[in-house]
Tab-separated table of C-alpha atoms and ligand atoms in Angstrom:
chain	number	residue	atom	x	y	z
A	1	MET	CA	-63.847	236.346	89.916
A	2	ASN	CA	-62.737	233.756	92.442
A	3	LEU	CA	-63.878	230.487	90.888
A	4	TYR	CA	-64.049	228.633	94.209
A	5	GLU	CA	-65.473	231.212	96.612
A	6	SER	CA	-68.996	229.779	96.637
A	7	ILE	CA	-67.938	226.131	96.731
A	8	LYS	CA	-65.771	226.932	99.721
A	9	LYS	CA	-68.717	228.426	101.556
A	10	GLN	CA	-71.226	225.754	100.586
A	11	ASP	CA	-69.444	222.425	100.207
A	12	LYS	CA	-66.259	221.914	102.156
A	13	GLU	CA	-65.804	218.301	101.083
A	14	VAL	CA	-65.615	219.104	97.378
A	15	PHE	CA	-63.722	222.326	98.015
A	16	ASP	CA	-61.005	220.419	99.897
A	17	ALA	CA	-60.571	218.013	97.007
A	18	ILE	CA	-60.259	220.840	94.485
A	19	ALA	CA	-57.859	222.757	96.725
A	20	GLY	CA	-55.749	219.619	97.128
A	21	GLU	CA	-55.551	219.127	93.378
A	22	GLU	CA	-54.651	222.778	92.882
A	23	GLU	CA	-51.771	222.380	95.312
A	24	ARG	CA	-50.641	219.144	93.644
A	25	GLU	CA	-50.574	220.851	90.244
A	26	ARG	CA	-48.787	223.881	91.670
A	27	ASP	CA	-46.014	222.022	93.513
A	28	GLY	CA	-45.208	219.175	91.135
A	29	LEU	CA	-44.070	218.691	87.569
A	30	GLU	CA	-46.623	217.411	85.101
A	31	LEU	CA	-44.945	215.236	82.495
A	32	ILE	CA	-47.962	213.252	81.318
A	33	PRO	CA	-47.869	214.150	77.609
A	34	SER	CA	-51.666	214.283	77.303
A	35	GLU	CA	-52.088	216.874	80.069
A	36	ASN	CA	-51.726	220.633	80.195
A	37	TYR	CA	-52.765	223.741	82.151
A	38	VAL	CA	-55.599	225.837	80.716
A	39	SER	CA	-55.882	229.596	81.038
A	40	LYS	CA	-58.165	231.277	83.533
A	41	ALA	CA	-60.269	232.507	80.597
A	42	VAL	CA	-60.876	228.902	79.523
A	43	ARG	CA	-61.861	227.966	83.079
A	44	GLU	CA	-64.219	230.929	83.358
A	45	ALA	CA	-65.951	229.975	80.102
A	46	GLN	CA	-66.261	226.376	81.252
A	47	GLY	CA	-67.610	227.508	84.621
A	48	SER	CA	-70.171	229.803	82.996
A	49	ILE	CA	-73.986	229.805	82.987
A	50	LEU	CA	-73.948	228.279	79.511
A	51	THR	CA	-74.155	224.951	81.350
A	52	ASN	CA	-77.840	225.769	81.978
A	53	LYS	CA	-78.913	225.601	78.347
A	54	TYR	CA	-80.214	222.719	76.232
A	55	SER	CA	-79.087	223.223	72.613
A	56	GLU	CA	-79.720	219.924	70.816
A	57	GLY	CA	-79.124	220.434	67.112
A	58	TYR	CA	-76.754	222.861	65.411
A	59	PRO	CA	-76.624	226.676	65.066
A	60	GLY	CA	-79.799	227.870	63.316
A	61	LYS	CA	-81.384	224.372	63.612
A	62	ARG	CA	-82.095	223.711	67.290
A	63	TYR	CA	-84.766	221.583	68.941
A	64	TYR	CA	-85.395	224.164	71.700
A	65	GLY	CA	-85.928	227.941	71.717
A	66	GLY	CA	-83.769	230.631	73.299
A	67	GLN	CA	-80.601	230.015	71.307
A	68	PRO	CA	-79.253	233.415	70.139
A	69	PHE	CA	-76.213	233.261	72.396
A	70	THR	CA	-75.521	229.537	72.184
A	71	ASP	CA	-75.592	229.853	68.379
A	72	MET	CA	-73.090	232.682	68.682
A	73	VAL	CA	-70.791	230.618	70.902
A	74	GLU	CA	-70.902	227.504	68.724
A	75	ASN	CA	-70.376	229.480	65.517
A	76	ILE	CA	-67.306	231.183	66.992
A	77	ALA	CA	-65.887	227.813	68.032
A	78	ILE	CA	-66.569	226.303	64.577
A	79	ASP	CA	-65.082	229.249	62.670
A	80	ARG	CA	-61.939	229.305	64.789
A	81	ALA	CA	-61.453	225.537	64.535
A	82	LYS	CA	-61.765	225.704	60.731
A	83	LYS	CA	-59.250	228.527	60.559
A	84	LEU	CA	-56.764	226.829	62.915
A	85	PHE	CA	-56.643	223.568	60.974
A	86	GLY	CA	-57.573	224.604	57.436
A	87	ALA	CA	-60.838	222.633	57.483
A	88	LYS	CA	-64.045	223.344	55.569
A	89	PHE	CA	-66.244	221.718	58.252
A	90	ALA	CA	-65.845	221.389	62.017
A	91	ASN	CA	-67.970	219.650	64.626
A	92	VAL	CA	-67.194	220.953	68.125
A	93	GLN	CA	-69.867	219.013	70.044
A	94	THR	CA	-68.222	215.701	70.938
A	95	HIS	CA	-67.774	215.418	74.676
A	96	ALA	CA	-64.374	213.727	74.420
A	97	GLY	CA	-61.822	212.280	72.046
A	98	ALA	CA	-63.296	208.797	72.410
A	99	ASN	CA	-66.737	210.063	71.335
A	100	ALA	CA	-65.166	211.880	68.405
A	101	ASN	CA	-63.700	208.594	67.175
A	102	ILE	CA	-66.928	206.647	67.713
A	103	ALA	CA	-68.915	209.314	65.842
A	104	MET	CA	-66.329	209.282	63.036
A	105	TYR	CA	-66.651	205.483	62.682
A	106	MET	CA	-70.446	205.776	62.680
A	107	ALA	CA	-70.335	208.514	60.052
A	108	LEU	CA	-68.075	206.643	57.640
A	109	LEU	CA	-68.773	202.929	58.196
A	110	GLU	CA	-71.525	200.318	58.071
A	111	PRO	CA	-71.507	197.553	60.699
A	112	GLY	CA	-68.990	194.880	59.735
A	113	ASP	CA	-66.710	197.281	57.842
A	114	THR	CA	-62.974	197.210	58.392
A	115	VAL	CA	-60.567	199.831	59.777
A	116	LEU	CA	-56.807	199.654	59.280
A	117	GLY	CA	-55.163	201.264	62.331
A	118	MET	CA	-51.896	201.375	64.245
A	119	ASP	CA	-51.107	198.375	66.420
A	120	LEU	CA	-51.981	199.312	69.993
A	121	SER	CA	-48.706	198.075	71.459
A	122	HIS	CA	-46.874	200.198	68.871
A	123	GLY	CA	-48.531	203.453	69.915
A	124	GLY	CA	-52.205	203.314	68.814
A	125	HIS	CA	-55.057	204.342	71.129
A	126	LEU	CA	-57.718	202.210	72.874
A	127	THR	CA	-60.382	203.771	70.624
A	128	HIS	CA	-58.520	202.457	67.578
A	129	GLY	CA	-60.036	199.037	68.173
A	130	HIS	CA	-58.787	197.598	71.456
A	131	PRO	CA	-60.776	194.404	72.144
A	132	VAL	CA	-62.029	195.819	75.495
A	133	THR	CA	-63.961	198.578	73.658
A	134	TYR	CA	-67.545	197.967	72.464
A	135	ILE	CA	-66.848	199.474	69.065
A	136	THR	CA	-65.007	196.239	68.143
A	137	LYS	CA	-68.355	194.398	68.295
A	138	PHE	CA	-69.482	196.424	65.273
A	139	PHE	CA	-66.378	197.003	63.190
A	140	ASN	CA	-63.391	194.912	62.246
A	141	PHE	CA	-59.900	196.232	63.005
A	142	VAL	CA	-56.700	195.202	61.247
A	143	ARG	CA	-53.224	196.533	62.011
A	144	TYR	CA	-50.009	198.041	60.843
A	145	LYS	CA	-46.850	198.310	62.954
A	146	MET	CA	-43.395	199.800	63.128
A	147	LYS	CA	-40.846	197.971	61.011
A	148	ASP	CA	-38.196	198.524	63.661
A	149	PRO	CA	-38.987	199.960	67.124
A	150	ASP	CA	-35.466	201.389	67.300
A	151	THR	CA	-36.005	203.694	64.306
A	152	GLY	CA	-39.776	204.046	64.465
A	153	GLU	CA	-40.327	203.724	60.741
A	154	ILE	CA	-43.765	202.320	59.991
A	155	ASP	CA	-43.755	199.186	57.827
A	156	TYR	CA	-45.566	200.816	54.901
A	157	ASP	CA	-45.100	197.804	52.585
A	158	GLU	CA	-46.842	195.538	55.079
A	159	MET	CA	-49.472	198.238	55.600
A	160	ARG	CA	-50.208	198.282	51.864
A	161	ARG	CA	-50.368	194.481	51.753
A	162	VAL	CA	-52.837	194.351	54.689
A	163	ALA	CA	-54.897	197.124	53.062
A	164	GLN	CA	-55.099	195.213	49.789
A	165	GLU	CA	-55.986	191.973	51.559
A	166	HIS	CA	-58.667	193.383	53.919
A	167	LYS	CA	-60.014	196.318	51.881
A	168	PRO	CA	-60.602	198.658	54.853
A	169	LYS	CA	-63.128	201.521	54.556
A	170	ILE	CA	-60.906	203.684	56.785
A	171	VAL	CA	-57.130	203.951	56.868
A	172	LEU	CA	-56.539	205.431	60.305
A	173	ALA	CA	-53.360	207.262	61.287
A	174	GLY	CA	-52.641	208.700	64.720
A	175	PHE	CA	-51.365	207.582	68.076
A	176	SER	CA	-50.986	208.309	71.754
A	177	ALA	CA	-47.555	206.802	72.334
A	178	TYR	CA	-45.486	207.319	69.195
A	179	PRO	CA	-42.755	209.983	69.192
A	180	ARG	CA	-42.284	210.519	65.445
A	181	GLU	CA	-44.057	212.136	62.507
A	182	LEU	CA	-45.813	209.826	60.058
A	183	ASP	CA	-45.363	209.717	56.296
A	184	TYR	CA	-48.745	211.268	55.511
A	185	GLU	CA	-48.353	210.883	51.746
A	186	LYS	CA	-48.067	207.104	52.154
A	187	PHE	CA	-51.198	206.909	54.330
A	188	VAL	CA	-53.264	208.915	51.892
A	189	SER	CA	-52.004	207.044	48.838
A	190	ILE	CA	-52.662	203.619	50.414
A	191	ALA	CA	-56.178	204.770	51.376
A	192	LYS	CA	-56.787	205.940	47.798
A	193	GLU	CA	-55.503	202.680	46.325
A	194	VAL	CA	-58.113	200.648	48.217
A	195	GLY	CA	-60.919	203.231	48.060
A	196	ALA	CA	-60.830	203.973	51.811
A	197	TYR	CA	-61.299	207.244	53.676
A	198	SER	CA	-58.054	208.602	55.118
A	199	VAL	CA	-58.521	209.660	58.730
A	200	ILE	CA	-56.033	210.814	61.334
A	201	ASP	CA	-56.578	211.056	65.077
A	202	ILE	CA	-54.499	214.097	66.079
A	203	ALA	CA	-55.536	214.049	69.784
A	204	HIS	CA	-51.941	214.281	70.990
A	205	ILE	CA	-50.493	216.632	68.404
A	206	ALA	CA	-53.409	219.000	67.693
A	207	GLY	CA	-51.627	221.900	69.409
A	208	LEU	CA	-48.413	221.181	67.505
A	209	ILE	CA	-50.357	221.283	64.226
A	210	ALA	CA	-52.308	224.411	65.212
A	211	GLY	CA	-49.031	226.053	66.268
A	212	LYS	CA	-47.391	225.030	62.977
A	213	ALA	CA	-44.591	223.136	64.730
A	214	VAL	CA	-45.382	219.950	62.769
A	215	LYS	CA	-46.990	219.207	59.389
A	216	ASN	CA	-50.736	219.659	58.919
A	217	PRO	CA	-52.196	216.330	57.665
A	218	PHE	CA	-54.812	218.233	55.641
A	219	ASP	CA	-51.976	219.575	53.458
A	220	TYR	CA	-51.391	215.937	52.459
A	221	GLY	CA	-55.009	215.219	51.575
A	222	PHE	CA	-56.449	213.464	54.647
A	223	ASP	CA	-60.263	213.455	54.535
A	224	VAL	CA	-60.974	213.761	58.264
A	225	MET	CA	-59.145	214.594	61.484
A	226	THR	CA	-60.458	213.690	64.953
A	227	SER	CA	-59.014	215.232	68.077
A	228	THR	CA	-59.214	216.080	71.724
A	229	THR	CA	-59.071	219.732	72.744
A	230	HIS	CA	-57.322	219.326	76.109
A	231	LYS	CA	-53.871	217.961	75.300
A	232	THR	CA	-51.287	220.058	73.389
A	233	LEU	CA	-54.171	222.263	72.187
A	234	ARG	CA	-54.543	223.498	75.811
A	235	GLY	CA	-58.332	223.788	75.914
A	236	PRO	CA	-61.081	222.232	78.052
A	237	ARG	CA	-61.551	218.447	78.034
A	238	GLY	CA	-63.457	217.664	74.869
A	239	GLY	CA	-63.478	216.357	71.314
A	240	LEU	CA	-63.331	217.818	67.815
A	241	ILE	CA	-63.974	216.431	64.317
A	242	LEU	CA	-62.644	218.257	61.257
A	243	THR	CA	-63.452	217.557	57.611
A	244	ARG	CA	-61.005	218.890	55.016
A	245	GLU	CA	-63.387	219.680	52.169
A	246	ASN	CA	-66.035	217.041	51.424
A	247	GLU	CA	-69.445	218.440	52.355
A	248	GLU	CA	-71.099	215.035	52.323
A	249	ILE	CA	-68.621	213.789	54.927
A	250	GLY	CA	-69.124	216.968	56.994
A	251	LYS	CA	-72.882	216.349	57.037
A	252	LYS	CA	-72.463	212.671	57.914
A	253	VAL	CA	-70.234	213.636	60.830
A	254	ASP	CA	-72.779	216.139	62.183
A	255	LYS	CA	-75.570	213.538	61.966
A	256	ALA	CA	-73.425	210.904	63.640
A	257	VAL	CA	-72.622	213.206	66.598
A	258	PHE	CA	-76.220	214.406	67.027
A	259	PRO	CA	-78.665	212.714	67.026
A	260	GLY	CA	-76.583	209.590	66.298
A	261	LEU	CA	-74.486	209.423	69.423
A	262	GLN	CA	-74.995	212.280	71.865
A	263	GLY	CA	-77.813	214.372	73.305
A	264	GLY	CA	-77.456	218.036	74.242
A	265	PRO	CA	-74.063	219.616	73.606
A	266	LEU	CA	-72.034	220.947	76.549
A	267	MET	CA	-72.348	224.596	75.576
A	268	HIS	CA	-70.137	225.810	78.443
A	269	VAL	CA	-67.387	223.481	77.206
A	270	ILE	CA	-67.920	224.655	73.624
A	271	ALA	CA	-67.458	228.240	74.872
A	272	ALA	CA	-64.230	227.164	76.562
A	273	LYS	CA	-63.145	225.469	73.312
A	274	ALA	CA	-63.827	228.740	71.472
A	275	VAL	CA	-61.652	230.652	73.964
A	276	ALA	CA	-58.848	228.073	73.675
A	277	PHE	CA	-59.018	228.161	69.851
A	278	GLY	CA	-58.751	231.948	70.093
A	279	GLU	CA	-55.596	231.532	72.168
A	280	ALA	CA	-54.202	229.027	69.659
A	281	LEU	CA	-54.762	231.531	66.830
A	282	HIS	CA	-52.613	234.062	68.686
A	283	PRO	CA	-48.981	234.282	67.451
A	284	ASN	CA	-47.747	233.358	70.975
A	285	PHE	CA	-49.111	229.879	70.444
A	286	GLN	CA	-46.653	229.179	67.635
A	287	THR	CA	-43.790	230.077	69.951
A	288	TYR	CA	-45.301	227.748	72.553
A	289	ALA	CA	-45.661	224.841	70.110
A	290	ALA	CA	-42.087	225.235	68.840
A	291	GLN	CA	-40.774	225.320	72.423
A	292	ILE	CA	-42.589	222.047	73.270
A	293	LEU	CA	-40.471	220.315	70.602
A	294	LYS	CA	-37.221	222.007	71.675
A	295	ASN	CA	-37.821	220.966	75.270
A	296	ALA	CA	-38.521	217.352	74.286
A	297	LYS	CA	-35.254	217.320	72.286
A	298	ALA	CA	-33.372	218.666	75.303
A	299	MET	CA	-34.737	215.790	77.424
A	300	GLU	CA	-33.958	213.280	74.680
A	301	GLU	CA	-30.314	214.371	74.662
A	302	ILE	CA	-29.931	213.693	78.389
A	303	PHE	CA	-31.580	210.275	78.142
A	304	ARG	CA	-29.309	209.378	75.229
A	305	ALA	CA	-26.181	210.681	76.984
A	306	ARG	CA	-27.025	208.548	80.003
A	307	GLY	CA	-27.565	205.427	77.927
A	308	VAL	CA	-31.334	204.982	78.201
A	309	ARG	CA	-33.010	203.269	75.259
A	310	MET	CA	-35.827	205.305	73.748
A	311	ILE	CA	-38.393	203.690	71.471
A	312	THR	CA	-37.786	204.994	67.912
A	313	GLY	CA	-34.397	206.282	69.125
A	314	GLY	CA	-35.694	209.632	70.369
A	315	THR	CA	-38.441	212.100	69.558
A	316	SER	CA	-39.687	214.427	66.825
A	317	ASN	CA	-42.721	215.594	68.768
A	318	HIS	CA	-43.696	216.319	72.376
A	319	LEU	CA	-43.241	212.871	73.927
A	320	ILE	CA	-40.614	210.258	74.747
A	321	LEU	CA	-41.123	206.566	75.389
A	322	ALA	CA	-38.194	205.184	77.401
A	323	ASP	CA	-37.390	201.529	78.037
A	324	VAL	CA	-36.489	201.921	81.710
A	325	TYR	CA	-36.680	198.189	82.403
A	326	GLY	CA	-34.283	197.297	79.599
A	327	SER	CA	-31.878	200.143	80.373
A	328	LEU	CA	-32.047	200.631	84.144
A	329	GLY	CA	-33.586	197.404	85.444
A	330	ILE	CA	-36.525	199.281	86.953
A	331	SER	CA	-40.065	198.482	85.782
A	332	GLY	CA	-42.413	201.123	84.379
A	333	LYS	CA	-44.700	200.862	87.386
A	334	GLU	CA	-41.852	201.192	89.862
A	335	ALA	CA	-40.445	204.162	87.937
A	336	GLU	CA	-43.859	205.859	87.904
A	337	GLN	CA	-44.178	205.424	91.696
A	338	LEU	CA	-40.651	206.539	92.470
A	339	LEU	CA	-40.954	209.683	90.325
A	340	ASP	CA	-44.315	210.416	91.906
A	341	GLU	CA	-42.539	210.520	95.264
A	342	VAL	CA	-40.210	213.266	94.062
A	343	GLY	CA	-43.030	215.297	92.531
A	344	ILE	CA	-42.836	214.219	88.886
A	345	THR	CA	-46.029	212.830	87.373
A	346	LEU	CA	-45.832	210.619	84.300
A	347	ASN	CA	-47.195	207.245	83.264
A	348	LYS	CA	-45.940	203.724	82.874
A	349	ASN	CA	-46.379	202.529	79.301
A	350	SER	CA	-45.952	199.363	77.290
A	351	ILE	CA	-43.189	199.498	74.717
A	352	ALA	CA	-43.335	197.832	71.301
A	353	ASP	CA	-43.434	194.047	71.705
A	354	ASP	CA	-43.182	194.410	75.480
A	355	THR	CA	-42.197	191.224	77.291
A	356	ARG	CA	-43.896	192.514	80.471
A	357	GLY	CA	-47.636	192.898	81.128
A	358	PRO	CA	-49.641	196.142	80.672
A	359	MET	CA	-50.048	196.704	84.448
A	360	ASP	CA	-46.288	196.654	85.009
A	361	PRO	CA	-44.709	197.282	81.611
A	362	SER	CA	-41.116	198.052	80.613
A	363	GLY	CA	-41.545	201.686	79.714
A	364	ILE	CA	-42.448	205.159	80.854
A	365	ARG	CA	-44.046	207.808	78.657
A	366	PHE	CA	-43.498	211.476	79.323
A	367	GLY	CA	-43.677	214.786	77.500
A	368	THR	CA	-43.234	218.527	77.607
A	369	PRO	CA	-46.592	220.286	76.876
A	370	ALA	CA	-47.337	221.162	80.526
A	371	ILE	CA	-43.833	222.166	81.662
A	372	THR	CA	-43.559	224.320	78.520
A	373	THR	CA	-46.792	226.081	79.523
A	374	ARG	CA	-45.068	226.770	82.848
A	375	GLY	CA	-42.285	228.558	80.975
A	376	PHE	CA	-39.579	225.897	81.003
A	377	LYS	CA	-36.982	226.231	78.244
A	378	GLU	CA	-34.298	223.766	77.078
A	379	ALA	CA	-32.020	224.228	80.115
A	380	GLU	CA	-34.781	223.575	82.658
A	381	SER	CA	-36.116	220.633	80.633
A	382	ALA	CA	-32.680	219.043	80.422
A	383	HIS	CA	-32.322	219.495	84.166
A	384	VAL	CA	-35.666	217.761	84.754
A	385	ALA	CA	-34.381	214.818	82.686
A	386	GLU	CA	-31.236	214.715	84.833
A	387	LEU	CA	-33.313	214.766	88.027
A	388	MET	CA	-35.549	211.964	86.703
A	389	LEU	CA	-32.581	209.733	85.990
A	390	ASP	CA	-30.942	210.661	89.320
A	391	ALA	CA	-34.132	209.671	91.124
A	392	LEU	CA	-34.367	206.376	89.233
A	393	ALA	CA	-30.767	205.622	90.219
A	394	SER	CA	-31.410	206.445	93.902
A	395	ARG	CA	-34.367	204.259	94.771
A	396	ASP	CA	-32.817	203.183	98.088
A	397	ASP	CA	-31.366	206.562	98.991
A	398	LYS	CA	-34.087	208.433	100.897
A	399	ASN	CA	-31.931	211.514	101.453
A	400	LYS	CA	-31.150	211.904	97.788
A	401	LEU	CA	-34.845	211.484	96.913
A	402	GLN	CA	-35.811	214.147	99.440
A	403	GLN	CA	-33.232	216.503	98.021
A	404	ILE	CA	-34.619	215.968	94.499
A	405	ARG	CA	-38.170	216.553	95.769
A	406	ALA	CA	-37.082	219.865	97.328
A	407	GLU	CA	-35.339	220.925	94.145
A	408	ILE	CA	-38.424	220.189	92.058
A	409	LYS	CA	-40.650	222.126	94.434
A	410	ALA	CA	-38.299	225.121	94.260
A	411	GLY	CA	-38.355	224.944	90.447
A	412	CYS	CA	-42.155	224.943	90.495
A	413	GLU	CA	-42.163	228.047	92.685
A	414	LYS	CA	-39.845	229.775	90.236
A	415	PHE	CA	-42.133	228.856	87.309
A	416	PRO	CA	-45.720	229.286	88.530
A	417	ILE	CA	-48.588	228.105	86.318
A	418	PRO	CA	-49.630	231.181	84.296
A	419	ASP	CA	-53.196	232.513	84.214
A	420	SER	CA	-53.038	233.851	80.682
A	421	PHE	CA	-51.152	233.211	77.431
A	422	VAL	CA	-52.147	236.124	75.225
B	1	PLP	C1	-56.439	210.888	74.395
B	1	PLP	C2	-56.772	210.232	73.115
B	1	PLP	C3	-58.095	209.904	72.781
B	1	PLP	C4	-59.237	209.946	73.761
B	1	PLP	O1	-59.565	211.128	74.303
B	1	PLP	P1	-60.578	211.213	75.559
B	1	PLP	O2	-60.916	212.646	75.598
B	1	PLP	O3	-59.831	210.708	76.737
B	1	PLP	O4	-61.758	210.357	75.249
B	1	PLP	C5	-58.336	209.412	71.516
B	1	PLP	N1	-57.341	209.216	70.634
B	1	PLP	C6	-56.053	209.465	70.940
B	1	PLP	C7	-54.982	209.223	69.925
B	1	PLP	C8	-55.723	209.973	72.193
B	1	PLP	O5	-54.439	210.194	72.492
């Protein structure tokens, strides 16, 4: 099946945009740690006729008729998600990670309740209570931080003190710009001490957990995990909410997602989630997840050897946060633009206690999930790190930049994006 044949015939404008993006993805290196390449099977499921169907409700309890196949699809997705993460209950209907978090708050909180989450400038996500999000009109957010940005250790004593002072209903772990593993036992014990639910947002590391490359928070007693399905997990864009064992919580989550927050589920996306979960259950996925970490370590070693400060001193997961302004005198925004020119896509990022503003911060954030999907191993990853630092040192040398661009394009040709992983 050629996915674009009909669009090409019918709608040249949209076809050209898709073809352009396909070329961009093919010829450049994707280092944004929240992005990945999905299999053709995932794309076929997402492009399927399941988009035609209204399926409000849950399998066996729908508001419309004609559901034998949608029930099948959603049950497969739920069963696979439960198996992957060791959960008793899974909700696969949230349209995105942000919705998953909003539904989780609605399931577990009353208006005015308090959430203790990671400070946003220390790695937390917008949906963990950034003042620009509407959720902060309804719930109160208090913070914990790293004790020392150069080691990355969370200040658990301060976290406990804030928990005892503010009595949160949720102790929330999880991050989108933090390169280390958390002390899950401490999170769960602090939550228990103050009678809070323990929740972790695993959006970034879901694939690493599913692939058993990092610890599974459920083994440490977390009540709930929220996630995206499109980052390290390598599925379609979407959300996921997992409940470890408490049936009452599982039911509250389902009610919060529908009818609380959303209307009809995106059944074509749920089918694509099911296919991606099937891929993640395959033994190959564990090799993939382990390689993501090895590749990040290989990049870390080059950055360290060349004297670039990394927040937390390095990485234990798939991402690195580098202080390019402090180490190389080039701002995050400038670095992002310069690397874009040579065919490397990543994002500028604030670093802990950044002295610069969020639109032009001190850092860059990058990671290895997508290049690992392409088949890069440690040697290629280390070479990418070398090329990045060469480019950042050559901002006025057009010839050198062109040479790096050509080298990156050749590397992409040698490692084409695969269609299948099983
Ligand atoms: C990416 C991310 C989200 C949001 O996911 P969307 O699908 O973009 O809504 C939520 N939490 C964390 C920690 C994330 O990294």
